[in-house]
Coordinates of C-alpha atoms and ligand atoms in Angstrom, one line a residue:
M160 CA 115.0 67.1 152.3
H161 CA 111.1 67.2 151.6
Q162 CA 110.1 68.0 155.2
F163 CA 113.5 70.8 155.3
A164 CA 111.9 72.1 152.1
G165 CA 108.5 72.8 153.7
R166 CA 109.9 74.2 156.2
R167 CA 111.8 76.9 154.4
K168 CA 109.2 77.4 152.2
S169 CA 107.3 78.5 155.6
S170 CA 109.5 80.7 156.4
L171 CA 109.7 82.4 153.5
A172 CA 106.4 82.5 153.0
G173 CA 104.9 83.3 156.3
A174 CA 107.5 86.4 156.3
G175 CA 105.6 87.0 160.1
A176 CA 108.0 87.0 163.2
N177 CA 106.9 83.7 164.6
G178 CA 107.5 81.3 161.8
A179 CA 111.2 83.1 161.3
A180 CA 111.9 82.9 164.9
A181 CA 111.3 79.1 165.0
A182 CA 114.0 78.7 161.8
Y183 CA 116.7 81.3 163.6
D184 CA 116.5 80.0 166.7
P185 CA 120.7 78.6 166.6
F186 CA 120.2 74.8 166.4
G187 CA 116.2 75.1 166.8
A188 CA 114.9 73.9 164.1
K189 CA 113.2 72.2 167.2
H190 CA 110.5 69.7 165.8
A191 CA 113.5 68.2 163.4
V192 CA 115.8 68.2 166.0
T193 CA 114.0 66.7 168.5
S194 CA 112.8 63.9 166.1
L195 CA 116.1 62.9 165.3
R196 CA 117.1 63.2 168.7
K197 CA 115.1 59.7 169.4
G198 CA 118.5 57.7 168.7
G199 CA 120.0 59.2 171.6
R200 CA 123.0 61.4 171.1
L201 CA 123.1 63.2 168.0
P202 CA 125.8 62.5 165.8
V203 CA 128.4 64.9 164.5
Y204 CA 127.0 64.5 160.7
V205 CA 123.4 65.2 161.9
A206 CA 124.6 68.2 163.4
G207 CA 126.3 69.0 160.3
V208 CA 123.0 68.6 158.3
F209 CA 120.9 70.3 160.8
F210 CA 123.7 73.3 160.6
C211 CA 123.5 73.7 156.9
I212 CA 119.7 73.4 157.2
F213 CA 119.8 76.2 159.3
V214 CA 122.4 78.0 157.4
L215 CA 119.9 77.7 153.8
I216 CA 117.2 78.7 155.6
M217 CA 118.4 81.6 156.9
Y218 CA 120.0 82.6 153.8
G219 CA 116.5 81.9 151.8
E220 CA 115.3 85.2 154.2
D221 CA 118.4 87.1 154.4
I222 CA 118.6 87.0 150.5
R223 CA 114.7 87.9 150.1
S224 CA 114.8 90.7 152.4
L225 CA 118.4 92.4 151.3
T226 CA 118.7 91.2 147.3
L227 CA 115.2 92.8 146.1
E228 CA 116.4 96.2 146.9
P229 CA 118.9 97.3 144.6
L230 CA 116.5 96.2 141.4
T231 CA 114.0 98.6 141.5
R232 CA 114.1 101.5 140.4
V233 CA 112.4 104.2 141.6
P234 CA 112.3 108.0 142.4
P235 CA 113.2 109.0 145.9
P236 CA 110.4 110.0 148.2
P237 CA 110.3 113.9 149.4
K238 CA 111.8 114.7 152.1
L239 CA 113.4 111.7 153.5
T240 CA 116.7 112.6 154.8
V241 CA 117.0 115.5 157.4
T242 CA 120.7 117.1 158.3
S243 CA 121.1 117.3 162.1
P244 CA 122.7 120.4 163.3
G245 CA 125.6 118.5 164.0
G246 CA 126.3 117.9 160.2
G247 CA 125.0 114.5 159.7
A248 CA 122.6 112.8 157.6
H249 CA 120.0 110.6 158.9
V250 CA 117.3 108.5 157.6
V251 CA 114.4 108.8 158.8
A252 CA 112.9 105.6 158.6
G253 CA 108.8 106.3 157.9
P254 CA 106.2 103.5 157.4
R255 CA 106.7 101.1 154.3
R256 CA 104.4 100.1 152.2
D257 CA 106.1 97.8 150.2
T258 CA 109.9 97.0 149.8
S259 CA 110.3 99.0 146.1
S260 CA 110.0 101.8 148.9
A261 CA 112.9 100.4 150.3
S262 CA 114.8 101.3 147.4
H263 CA 113.3 105.0 147.4
Q264 CA 115.0 105.5 150.8
R265 CA 118.1 103.5 149.6
A266 CA 118.5 105.6 146.6
A267 CA 118.2 108.7 148.2
V268 CA 120.7 108.3 150.8
L269 CA 122.8 107.3 147.8
H270 CA 122.3 110.1 145.9
H271 CA 123.3 112.3 149.3
D272 CA 126.7 114.0 148.6
D273 CA 129.7 114.9 151.2
E274 CA 128.3 118.6 151.0
K275 CA 126.3 120.0 153.4
Q276 CA 122.8 120.9 153.1
T277 CA 119.8 122.8 155.4
P278 CA 116.6 120.9 155.6
A279 CA 114.8 122.7 153.9
T280 CA 117.1 122.5 150.6
T281 CA 117.8 118.9 151.0
T282 CA 114.8 117.5 149.0
T283 CA 115.7 119.8 145.8
V284 CA 119.3 118.9 145.9
K285 CA 118.3 115.4 145.6
E286 CA 116.4 115.3 143.1
T287 CA 118.7 117.4 140.8
T288 CA 121.6 114.9 141.4
V289 CA 119.0 111.7 140.4
R290 CA 117.8 114.2 137.4
Q291 CA 121.6 114.7 136.8
A292 CA 122.5 110.7 137.0
E293 CA 119.7 110.0 134.8
E294 CA 120.9 112.6 132.4
V295 CA 124.9 111.2 132.7
A296 CA 123.8 107.7 133.3
V297 CA 124.6 104.9 130.6
P298 CA 121.3 103.4 129.5
K299 CA 122.7 99.7 128.9
V300 CA 124.4 99.5 125.8
A301 CA 122.9 101.8 123.7
A302 CA 124.5 105.8 125.5
A303 CA 127.4 104.3 126.0
T304 CA 131.0 105.8 125.9
P305 CA 133.3 106.2 123.2
A306 CA 135.4 103.8 124.9
E307 CA 133.2 101.2 125.4
K308 CA 131.6 101.5 121.9
E309 CA 135.2 101.3 120.8
I310 CA 135.2 97.8 122.3
K311 CA 131.8 97.0 120.8
K312 CA 132.6 97.0 117.3
P313 CA 133.2 94.1 115.0
K314 CA 136.9 92.6 115.4
K315 CA 138.3 94.6 112.6
A316 CA 137.3 97.9 114.2
K317 CA 138.7 96.9 117.7
K318 CA 141.9 96.7 117.0
K319 CA 142.2 99.2 114.7
G320 CA 141.0 101.1 118.2
R321 CA 143.3 99.0 120.3
R322 CA 146.3 100.0 118.6
Q323 CA 145.2 103.7 118.4
R324 CA 144.7 103.0 122.0
S325 CA 148.2 101.4 123.1
A326 CA 150.0 104.4 121.0
K327 CA 148.5 107.1 123.3
K328 CA 149.8 104.9 126.4
T329 CA 152.3 104.0 128.3
V330 CA 153.2 101.8 131.3
M331 CA 153.5 103.1 134.8
P332 CA 155.6 101.3 137.2
P333 CA 154.0 99.7 140.5
V334 CA 153.7 102.4 143.2
L335 CA 153.5 99.5 146.2
G336 CA 156.2 96.8 146.0
V337 CA 154.0 93.8 147.7
P338 CA 154.7 90.8 146.1
E339 CA 151.9 88.6 144.3
T340 CA 153.9 85.6 146.0
C341 CA 153.4 86.8 149.3
D342 CA 149.8 85.3 150.5
L343 CA 147.7 88.2 152.2
S344 CA 145.5 85.4 153.2
K345 CA 146.9 84.3 155.9
G346 CA 147.8 85.9 159.3
K347 CA 146.2 87.6 161.9
W348 CA 144.0 90.9 163.4
V349 CA 145.8 93.3 165.0
F350 CA 144.2 96.0 167.2
D351 CA 145.1 99.3 166.0
N352 CA 143.0 102.5 166.9
T353 CA 145.5 104.7 166.0
S354 CA 145.1 103.9 161.9
Y355 CA 141.5 102.4 161.9
P356 CA 139.2 102.6 161.1
L357 CA 139.9 104.1 157.3
Y358 CA 136.9 106.5 157.3
K359 CA 134.5 107.5 159.3
E360 CA 130.8 106.0 159.3
E361 CA 129.2 109.1 159.6
E362 CA 131.5 111.1 157.0
C363 CA 130.9 108.5 154.5
T364 CA 127.8 109.6 153.2
F365 CA 126.8 106.9 150.7
L366 CA 126.9 104.5 152.7
T367 CA 123.7 102.9 153.3
S368 CA 121.7 102.2 156.5
Q369 CA 122.0 98.5 155.9
V370 CA 125.5 98.5 156.9
T371 CA 125.5 101.5 159.7
C372 CA 125.9 99.8 162.6
M373 CA 126.6 102.6 165.0
K374 CA 124.2 104.8 163.4
N375 CA 121.7 101.7 163.5
G376 CA 122.5 101.7 167.4
R377 CA 125.1 99.5 167.9
R378 CA 127.2 100.6 171.1
D379 CA 130.2 99.0 170.6
D380 CA 132.6 99.9 168.2
T381 CA 136.4 98.0 168.4
Y382 CA 135.0 96.0 165.5
Q383 CA 136.3 98.8 163.3
K384 CA 139.5 98.6 164.9
W385 CA 141.4 95.8 163.9
R386 CA 144.5 95.9 160.7
W387 CA 144.8 92.4 159.3
Q388 CA 148.6 91.7 159.7
P389 CA 149.7 89.3 156.7
K390 CA 152.8 86.6 157.7
G391 CA 155.0 87.4 155.6
C392 CA 154.6 90.7 154.3
D393 CA 152.7 94.4 155.2
M394 CA 150.1 95.9 154.0
P395 CA 150.0 99.4 153.1
R396 CA 148.0 102.3 154.1
F397 CA 145.4 102.4 151.5
D398 CA 145.9 106.1 149.7
A399 CA 142.7 107.5 148.7
K400 CA 144.5 109.9 146.2
L401 CA 147.1 107.3 144.7
F402 CA 144.6 105.0 144.1
I403 CA 142.2 107.6 142.3
E404 CA 144.9 108.4 140.5
R405 CA 145.3 105.0 139.2
L406 CA 141.4 105.2 138.3
R407 CA 141.6 108.1 136.1
G408 CA 139.4 107.9 133.2
K409 CA 139.1 104.3 134.5
R410 CA 135.8 102.2 135.7
M411 CA 136.4 99.8 137.5
M412 CA 133.0 97.2 138.3
F413 CA 132.3 94.4 141.1
V414 CA 129.8 92.3 139.6
G415 CA 127.4 89.6 142.0
D416 CA 125.7 89.2 144.7
S417 CA 125.0 92.0 148.0
L418 CA 128.1 90.6 149.7
N419 CA 129.8 92.6 146.3
R420 CA 127.7 95.1 146.9
N421 CA 128.5 95.1 151.1
Q422 CA 132.2 95.9 149.3
W423 CA 131.5 98.8 146.4
E424 CA 129.8 100.3 149.5
S425 CA 133.5 100.4 151.2
M426 CA 135.7 101.0 148.1
V427 CA 133.1 104.6 147.5
C428 CA 133.8 105.3 150.8
L429 CA 137.6 104.6 151.0
V430 CA 137.8 106.5 147.4
Q431 CA 135.2 109.3 148.5
K432 CA 137.6 111.0 150.0
A433 CA 139.6 111.9 147.8
V434 CA 137.2 114.0 145.7
S435 CA 136.2 117.1 146.0
P436 CA 132.6 117.8 147.6
G437 CA 130.2 117.8 144.6
K438 CA 132.0 116.1 142.1
K439 CA 131.0 112.9 143.1
Y440 CA 127.6 110.8 143.2
V441 CA 125.5 107.7 142.5
S442 CA 123.2 107.1 139.9
W443 CA 121.3 103.4 139.7
E444 CA 121.0 102.3 136.4
G445 CA 119.0 98.9 136.3
Q446 CA 120.8 96.4 137.5
R447 CA 124.1 98.5 138.4
I448 CA 124.7 101.3 140.8
V449 CA 127.4 103.5 139.6
F450 CA 129.6 105.8 141.4
H451 CA 131.1 108.9 139.4
A452 CA 133.7 111.1 140.5
W453 CA 133.7 112.9 137.8
E454 CA 136.5 115.2 138.7
Y455 CA 138.4 112.3 137.8
N456 CA 136.2 110.5 135.2
A457 CA 136.3 107.4 137.1
T458 CA 134.0 105.4 138.6
V459 CA 133.3 102.2 141.1
E460 CA 130.6 100.6 140.1
F461 CA 127.7 97.5 141.4
Y462 CA 126.5 95.4 138.8
W463 CA 124.4 93.0 140.5
A464 CA 124.1 89.3 138.6
P465 CA 124.2 87.2 142.3
F466 CA 124.9 83.7 140.0
L467 CA 126.6 85.9 137.1
V468 CA 125.2 83.7 134.2
E469 CA 121.8 84.0 133.4
S470 CA 118.9 83.1 135.6
N471 CA 114.8 83.3 136.2
S472 CA 115.5 85.9 139.2
D473 CA 117.5 88.4 137.3
D474 CA 114.3 90.7 136.2
P475 CA 114.0 92.8 139.1
K476 CA 110.4 92.9 139.8
I477 CA 109.8 89.2 138.9
H478 CA 111.5 86.6 140.4
S479 CA 111.3 83.8 143.4
I480 CA 114.4 82.6 145.7
Q481 CA 112.2 79.2 145.9
H482 CA 111.8 78.0 142.2
R483 CA 114.6 80.1 141.0
I484 CA 116.5 78.7 137.7
I485 CA 119.7 79.1 136.3
N486 CA 120.9 78.9 132.7
A487 CA 124.5 78.0 133.4
D488 CA 126.2 78.4 130.0
K489 CA 124.1 81.8 129.5
I490 CA 126.1 84.8 130.5
A491 CA 126.1 87.8 127.4
A492 CA 123.0 89.7 129.0
H493 CA 124.9 90.4 132.0
A494 CA 128.5 90.5 130.7
E495 CA 127.6 93.3 127.7
H496 CA 127.9 94.8 130.6
W497 CA 131.1 94.0 131.9
R498 CA 133.0 95.3 128.5
G499 CA 135.1 98.4 128.5
V500 CA 135.5 97.9 132.3
D501 CA 139.1 98.4 133.5
Y502 CA 138.9 96.2 136.9
L503 CA 136.6 93.5 137.1
I504 CA 136.0 91.9 140.6
F505 CA 133.4 89.2 140.5
N506 CA 131.7 87.1 143.4
T507 CA 129.1 84.4 143.2
Y508 CA 128.2 82.5 146.5
I509 CA 125.4 83.3 149.0
W510 CA 122.5 82.6 146.6
W511 CA 123.6 79.3 146.1
M512 CA 123.4 78.4 149.5
N513 CA 119.7 78.3 149.5
T514 CA 118.9 74.9 148.7
L515 CA 121.4 72.0 148.4
D516 CA 120.8 71.4 144.5
M517 CA 120.4 73.7 141.7
K518 CA 117.8 73.7 139.0
V519 CA 119.5 74.3 135.7
M520 CA 118.2 74.8 132.8
R521 CA 118.5 71.8 130.3
P522 CA 121.1 72.8 127.1
G523 CA 119.0 73.8 124.3
G524 CA 115.7 74.2 126.4
G525 CA 113.4 76.4 125.4
S526 CA 111.9 77.8 129.0
W527 CA 112.5 77.7 132.2
E528 CA 110.4 74.6 132.8
E529 CA 112.7 72.0 131.1
H530 CA 115.7 72.3 133.7
D531 CA 117.2 69.4 135.8
E532 CA 117.9 69.8 139.6
V533 CA 122.0 69.2 139.8
V534 CA 124.0 68.9 143.1
R535 CA 125.4 72.3 143.9
I536 CA 129.2 71.9 143.4
E537 CA 128.8 70.5 139.8
A538 CA 126.4 73.8 139.2
Y539 CA 129.0 75.8 140.5
K540 CA 131.9 74.9 138.6
K541 CA 129.9 74.7 135.5
V542 CA 128.7 78.0 135.6
L543 CA 132.5 79.2 137.2
T544 CA 133.3 77.4 133.7
T545 CA 130.9 79.2 131.9
W546 CA 132.1 82.6 133.2
A547 CA 135.8 82.0 133.3
G548 CA 135.1 81.0 129.3
W549 CA 133.9 84.6 128.9
V550 CA 136.3 86.1 130.5
N551 CA 138.8 84.1 128.1
E552 CA 137.1 85.5 124.9
N553 CA 136.4 89.1 125.7
V554 CA 138.6 89.9 128.3
D555 CA 142.0 92.4 126.9
P556 CA 144.0 91.2 129.7
A557 CA 146.3 94.3 128.4
R558 CA 143.7 96.5 129.6
T559 CA 141.8 95.2 132.0
S560 CA 142.5 93.2 135.3
V561 CA 140.0 90.4 137.0
F562 CA 139.7 89.6 140.4
F563 CA 137.5 86.8 142.1
M564 CA 136.6 87.3 145.7
S565 CA 135.9 83.9 147.4
M566 CA 133.3 83.0 149.8
S567 CA 132.6 85.6 153.0
P568 CA 131.7 83.3 155.5
L569 CA 128.8 83.9 158.0
H570 CA 128.5 83.4 161.9
I571 CA 125.1 82.4 163.1
S572 CA 125.9 79.4 165.2
P573 CA 128.4 80.4 168.3
Q574 CA 128.3 76.9 169.6
V575 CA 131.6 76.5 166.8
W576 CA 133.6 78.7 168.3
G577 CA 133.0 78.1 171.4
N578 CA 130.4 80.7 172.9
P579 CA 127.2 78.2 173.9
D580 CA 126.0 81.3 175.2
G581 CA 125.7 83.2 172.6
I582 CA 122.7 84.2 169.8
R583 CA 123.9 83.7 166.3
C584 CA 126.3 87.1 165.6
A585 CA 124.6 89.2 168.4
K586 CA 127.1 89.4 171.1
E587 CA 130.3 89.0 169.8
T588 CA 132.6 92.0 170.1
M589 CA 136.2 90.4 169.6
P590 CA 137.5 88.4 166.4
L591 CA 138.9 85.2 167.5
L592 CA 142.3 85.7 167.7
E593 CA 143.6 82.8 169.5
W594 CA 141.7 80.3 167.6
H595 CA 144.0 77.2 166.4
G596 CA 140.9 74.3 165.5
P597 CA 139.3 74.8 162.3
L598 CA 136.3 76.4 161.7
W599 CA 133.3 75.1 160.0
L600 CA 131.3 78.1 159.7
G601 CA 128.6 77.0 157.0
M602 CA 131.7 77.4 154.5
D603 CA 131.5 75.1 151.3
W604 CA 135.2 74.6 151.4
D605 CA 135.0 72.7 147.8
M606 CA 132.9 75.6 146.5
F607 CA 136.1 77.6 147.4
H608 CA 138.6 75.3 145.8
A609 CA 136.3 74.8 142.7
A610 CA 136.5 78.8 142.4
R611 CA 140.6 79.1 143.0
N612 CA 140.8 75.8 140.4
I613 CA 138.9 78.0 137.9
S614 CA 140.0 81.3 138.4
R615 CA 143.9 79.8 137.9
H616 CA 143.3 77.4 134.9
A617 CA 140.3 78.2 132.7
A618 CA 141.0 81.8 131.5
P619 CA 144.9 80.2 130.0
R620 CA 144.7 84.1 128.5
V621 CA 143.9 86.4 130.7
P622 CA 145.0 86.1 134.4
I623 CA 142.1 86.0 137.1
T624 CA 143.7 86.9 140.5
F625 CA 141.5 84.6 143.0
V626 CA 141.6 86.5 146.6
D627 CA 141.0 85.0 149.6
I628 CA 138.9 87.0 151.9
T629 CA 137.4 83.8 153.7
T630 CA 140.3 83.1 155.9
M631 CA 140.6 86.4 157.7
S632 CA 137.0 86.7 157.8
E633 CA 136.0 83.2 159.4
R634 CA 137.8 85.5 162.8
R635 CA 135.9 88.3 162.3
K636 CA 132.6 87.0 164.1
D637 CA 132.0 90.4 165.9
G638 CA 132.2 92.5 162.6
H639 CA 128.6 91.8 160.7
T640 CA 125.9 94.0 161.0
S641 CA 123.6 91.7 163.1
V642 CA 120.4 93.9 164.5
H643 CA 122.1 97.2 163.6
T644 CA 120.8 96.6 159.6
I645 CA 117.8 97.0 157.8
R646 CA 114.9 94.4 157.2
Q647 CA 112.6 95.1 154.0
G648 CA 114.0 98.5 153.8
K649 CA 113.3 100.0 157.1
V650 CA 115.9 100.0 160.4
L651 CA 115.2 97.8 162.9
G652 CA 113.3 99.0 165.9
P653 CA 113.9 98.1 169.5
E654 CA 111.5 95.2 169.7
E655 CA 113.8 93.1 166.5
Q656 CA 116.8 94.3 168.1
A657 CA 116.2 92.6 171.1
D658 CA 115.5 89.5 169.1
P659 CA 118.2 88.6 167.4
G660 CA 117.4 85.1 167.3
T661 CA 115.1 86.7 164.7
Y662 CA 116.4 89.2 162.9
A663 CA 120.6 89.6 163.3
D664 CA 121.9 89.4 159.9
C665 CA 125.3 87.6 160.0
I666 CA 126.0 87.2 156.7
H667 CA 126.7 91.6 155.6
W668 CA 129.2 93.2 157.0
C669 CA 128.9 96.8 159.4
L670 CA 130.9 99.9 157.5
P671 CA 133.5 100.5 158.4
G672 CA 135.0 97.2 159.3
V673 CA 136.0 93.7 157.9
P674 CA 135.3 94.7 153.5
D675 CA 137.6 97.7 154.0
I676 CA 140.6 95.0 154.4
W677 CA 139.0 92.8 151.3
N678 CA 139.2 96.2 149.6
L679 CA 143.2 97.0 151.0
V680 CA 143.9 93.6 149.7
L681 CA 142.4 94.5 146.0
Y682 CA 144.4 97.7 146.7
T683 CA 147.6 95.9 147.4
R684 CA 147.4 93.8 144.6
I685 CA 146.7 96.6 142.2
M686 CA 148.8 99.1 143.0
S687 CA 151.7 96.4 143.3
R688 CA 151.4 95.9 139.6
P689 CA 152.7 97.8 136.8
A690 CA 149.3 99.8 135.3
L691 CA 148.3 101.4 131.6
Q692 CA 148.2 105.6 132.0
V693 CA 146.8 107.4 129.1
A694 CA 149.8 109.3 128.1
Ligands
LIG174 C1 142.9 103.3 171.8 O1 143.2 101.9 173.0 C2 143.6 102.0 173.7 C3 144.0 100.8 174.6 O2 142.9 100.7 174.7 C4 143.9 103.1 174.5 O3 144.4 103.3 176.0 C5 143.5 104.2 173.6 O4 143.4 105.7 174.8 C6 143.1 104.2 172.9 N1 143.8 105.8 171.7 C7 142.7 106.0 170.7 C8 143.0 107.2 169.9 O5 141.0 105.6 170.7
LIG175 C1 136.7 109.4 130.8 O1 136.7 107.4 131.0 C2 136.5 107.4 129.7 C3 136.7 105.7 130.3 O2 135.8 105.1 131.5 C4 137.0 107.3 128.7 O3 137.1 106.2 127.7 C5 136.9 108.9 128.2 O4 138.0 109.0 127.4 C6 137.3 109.4 129.0 N1 136.7 110.7 128.7 C7 137.7 112.0 128.8 C8 137.4 113.3 128.9 O5 138.7 111.8 129.3
LIG176 C1 141.0 72.3 137.7 O1 140.4 73.4 136.4 C2 140.4 72.8 135.3 C3 140.4 73.5 134.2 O2 138.8 73.9 134.5 C4 140.3 71.5 135.2 O3 140.7 71.1 133.9 C5 140.8 70.5 136.0 O4 140.5 69.5 136.4 C6 140.3 71.2 137.2 N1 140.9 70.7 138.3 C7 140.6 70.2 140.0 C8 141.5 69.5 140.7 O5 139.5 70.2 140.0

């Protein structure tokens, strides 16, 4: 493992394309494999170990390039977006000095609304939107909405508040009738180019350049046209109008890592169709990105907390992937931001895959230096237990629905699905439709089972719905952003796109695409349950 650690560090620190190329070459941690092959045939478990190492190296690189972005808050630079005669907004990926400029671009794109803008007015409009966002923004706890304040009052006051509120609310019957007993995770992908995609890439201007694969040069669009057909029941069509009505006066928040942000972007695109132009915008508030549908007084938010618990990597500016240390018992600093939310959707996975052990601060430790190396699965269980404990003690199950999204699989090793000529996920244009064998795509199923068990049992007071997206997504090797994405905030150029062994991102997903289906599962569950409505 020492050797591995060295390699990983060099791939991270080097940041050079060549160093990364060696690391990304499928099964081509070349030197290491060669030395192990001395013994003859490579035993399966050794292959497994190297696959694992490979995964870790890659995670490190992608985490580094993708997770810093939501954390830095900066004003947008002038003129990042131009409007083409066709009306679609295009990001001008100019030269960038550092990673923080990446978020300039991101912010600018996010603030861009549906309304048609002429090139001349683009900058002004955007700046106004940003300022507006800052004014409306809820900067941390201080300027909380009345509802939030209410819930943060000492217990006595809170009880009173609840009673008052519940008097004004009525329970609405479910809109859909999909039974909870129907396992939506088991089924198959069916080609459906009449109903899918659920929105058009160019129509959702809230999408970031990370996920707009067609705009970034992808040629095939079949990946957008797959419907998920569960075995035992049907999934409804996503009805944006119905859903935004359900969200009226409410807050929905995705909490976790960049995969949950991927899903948040999808959800924003799904619901924004039902909101009139000019009555929606996105704001950045520290670790939070908020889509406001102010016509409905509803928000769809993303809160960055890659481990859910506190860690030394929570600071937007000062953190290190290699030296990250978690405090498995402490969650309050993040969780303060989750209070008063009506729909909480959690995840935590990819940051765990960077090393086999996790550095965990000793209980009662005074500084990050006082930590132990803990086996990943044990640390994961501990963290999720802390999380479930918070949910159990702080969430009002009569008001708030809680979900935990399972692990999003990655597709970096085409040999696993029988394509020895593949390069990571770069050449995949079709899902695995006829695959009956087990898939081993670097998923840690122990973590999956731990998360499922803890979701079901560790918060007896509050039902937590564990949503299995892993099983359906494993078959979607075609759905990743691959080389049609950004790195260090910049859309990959032709040379980089020609080198998928180095640059293909096989963790995150193109939008429209697979995360839309995850949200459809959420939608199905939410709309099949009764809801509290303000009378
Ligand atoms: C849908 O796919 C079928 C089969 O590939 C094709 O014949 C048809 O033209 C497509 N329809 C649309 C609306 O793209
Ligand atoms: C807007 O929604 C919040 C909850 O997110 C609620 O507390 C507040 O009363 C709502 N405001 C109006 C004007 O409906
Ligand atoms: C499931 O979780 C509960 C509560 O955290 C725990 O007591 C139990 O041992 C777990 N079961 C398994 C099989 O891990």
